[in-house]
XYZ file of C-alpha atoms in Angstrom:
190
model
C 94.670 81.484 142.338
C 95.026 85.269 142.511
C 98.177 85.254 140.333
C 96.404 83.163 137.745
C 93.570 85.693 137.529
C 95.946 88.661 137.236
C 97.912 86.848 134.515
C 94.725 85.991 132.581
C 93.482 89.548 132.888
C 96.833 90.877 131.627
C 96.725 88.479 128.652
C 93.128 89.464 127.908
C 94.028 93.157 128.017
C 97.073 92.596 125.776
C 95.016 90.591 123.249
C 92.268 93.223 123.287
C 94.827 95.947 122.664
C 96.332 94.024 119.726
C 92.887 93.412 118.206
C 92.032 97.081 118.668
C 95.292 98.173 116.987
C 94.548 95.951 113.990
C 90.836 96.710 113.684
C 90.703 100.397 114.615
C 90.981 102.597 111.578
C 92.266 106.042 110.978
C 91.374 108.320 108.057
C 94.249 109.747 106.069
C 94.663 111.807 102.933
C 97.237 112.291 100.213
C 97.453 114.708 97.286
C 99.591 114.565 94.187
C 99.754 116.663 91.066
C 101.725 116.807 87.870
C 101.940 118.611 84.551
C 101.711 116.784 81.242
C 103.137 119.116 78.640
C 101.493 119.828 75.302
C 98.332 117.845 75.967
C 94.646 118.560 76.153
C 92.897 117.765 79.441
C 90.178 115.868 77.588
C 92.733 113.470 76.062
C 94.374 112.701 79.410
C 90.972 112.406 81.123
C 89.742 109.971 78.427
C 92.846 107.845 78.874
C 92.562 107.619 82.671
C 88.775 107.051 82.560
C 89.285 103.822 80.574
C 89.970 101.289 83.334
C 91.693 98.928 80.880
C 94.498 101.529 80.786
C 94.826 101.357 84.565
C 96.866 98.152 84.237
C 99.462 100.241 82.353
C 99.321 103.095 84.841
C 99.188 101.196 88.140
C 101.656 98.275 88.289
C 99.861 96.680 91.249
C 96.651 95.891 89.314
C 96.605 92.317 88.045
C 93.131 91.828 86.607
C 89.701 93.458 86.471
C 86.157 93.087 85.220
C 83.533 95.749 84.632
C 80.417 94.919 86.652
C 78.133 97.673 85.362
C 78.174 100.910 83.393
C 75.721 103.622 82.426
C 75.480 107.228 81.366
C 76.858 109.364 78.568
C 80.007 111.329 77.708
C 79.289 114.096 80.250
C 78.373 111.753 83.136
C 79.543 108.168 82.721
C 79.434 105.770 85.657
C 80.829 102.303 86.044
C 81.616 99.733 88.696
C 84.704 97.569 88.426
C 86.053 94.659 90.436
C 89.829 94.390 90.383
C 92.544 92.227 91.876
C 95.825 93.768 92.906
C 98.877 93.019 94.976
C 100.621 95.263 97.439
C 103.688 96.977 96.017
C 106.001 96.051 98.882
C 104.428 92.658 99.618
C 103.808 91.278 96.095
C 102.386 87.971 97.353
C 99.658 89.680 99.402
C 96.567 90.111 97.215
C 93.356 92.037 97.696
C 90.131 92.479 95.773
C 88.639 95.906 95.281
C 85.296 97.181 94.075
C 85.526 100.650 92.582
C 82.594 102.881 91.684
C 83.635 105.538 89.165
C 81.938 108.738 88.070
C 83.567 110.231 84.980
C 82.409 113.824 84.486
C 82.939 116.315 81.671
C 81.288 119.715 81.840
C 78.793 120.740 79.197
C 80.274 122.507 76.120
C 78.764 125.885 77.028
C 80.594 125.955 80.384
C 83.989 127.647 80.240
C 86.536 126.643 81.208
C 85.749 123.004 80.514
C 86.199 120.747 83.533
C 87.177 117.093 83.500
C 87.155 114.869 86.565
C 87.013 111.289 87.732
C 85.586 110.575 91.158
C 85.809 107.107 92.649
C 84.962 105.194 95.796
C 86.678 101.910 96.603
C 86.134 99.039 98.981
C 89.356 97.032 99.198
C 89.087 93.649 100.914
C 91.747 91.368 102.341
C 91.577 87.821 103.753
C 88.876 86.707 101.286
C 86.594 89.606 102.221
C 86.913 89.357 105.997
C 88.640 92.711 106.366
C 87.751 95.662 104.110
C 88.890 99.268 103.924
C 87.348 102.221 102.117
C 88.963 104.952 100.068
C 87.880 107.696 97.692
C 89.589 109.787 95.067
C 88.997 113.008 93.148
C 91.147 113.213 89.999
C 90.943 116.516 88.097
C 92.392 117.434 84.697
C 92.827 121.180 84.190
C 94.047 123.148 81.176
C 97.054 125.377 81.847
C 98.092 127.042 78.590
C 99.034 124.145 76.250
C 99.499 121.710 79.162
C 97.332 119.547 81.394
C 97.585 119.915 85.154
C 96.584 116.604 86.785
C 95.618 116.734 90.454
C 94.480 113.799 92.560
C 93.238 113.890 96.135
C 92.900 110.536 97.922
C 91.257 109.840 101.276
C 91.715 106.365 102.723
C 91.158 104.220 105.796
C 94.006 102.337 107.402
C 94.388 100.211 110.523
C 96.216 102.221 113.183
C 98.872 99.521 113.446
C 99.673 99.684 109.700
C 99.602 103.464 109.175
C 103.116 103.659 107.719
C 102.584 100.712 105.374
C 99.280 102.143 104.097
C 100.832 105.539 103.449
C 103.751 103.927 101.628
C 101.316 101.923 99.435
C 99.180 104.962 98.577
C 102.232 107.079 97.735
C 103.761 104.313 95.608
C 100.574 103.789 93.566
C 99.778 107.491 93.078
C 103.353 108.339 92.038
C 103.466 105.350 89.669
C 100.215 106.437 88.025
C 101.391 110.034 87.556
C 104.842 108.949 86.319
C 103.440 106.381 83.857
C 100.756 108.773 82.624
C 103.371 111.436 81.880
C 105.641 108.931 80.109
C 102.815 107.491 78.001
C 101.770 110.932 76.742
C 105.375 111.989 76.152
C 105.981 108.857 74.059
C 102.749 109.493 72.100
C 104.003 112.970 71.206
C 107.365 111.598 70.047
C 105.606 109.180 67.647
C 103.710 112.042 65.973
């Protein structure tokens, strides 16, 4: 009888530890920046602010729908629901809700500032398990170029820390790479 109790307690502790490792979350951050030559920050900012372009920038996004939008050119806000797959596990899908704030400084403020702030709730297993993330994406004039800088903060289960980091890095690098290529090809056409 005593062995049975010790074995059950050991199994219970092991199961509790596994559940904790999956459910416990850590907060992480990642920053990326890039230069898009011979562009105006407002043009790059306008492109990124249009979520329909995000399917071209981020290869993991499959579909989206705008749930709400309001504001004006200096403070535009919208909420979007999107479906995406993981870059390294393409058959694993999630649904995200993103709340975007697209901000352009007033014309009398110099230098002009352009930014996109967003908060995301990304859910797996039909909404049973959700993680939060946020991003600050700034577009800054540097001579005739645009300096793009994004700072991302995200939650990740402790057990999947490496996989989460790999996913964030893949998506952010893909967005910056595709954004640069799109603007370079636009310049070649003109």
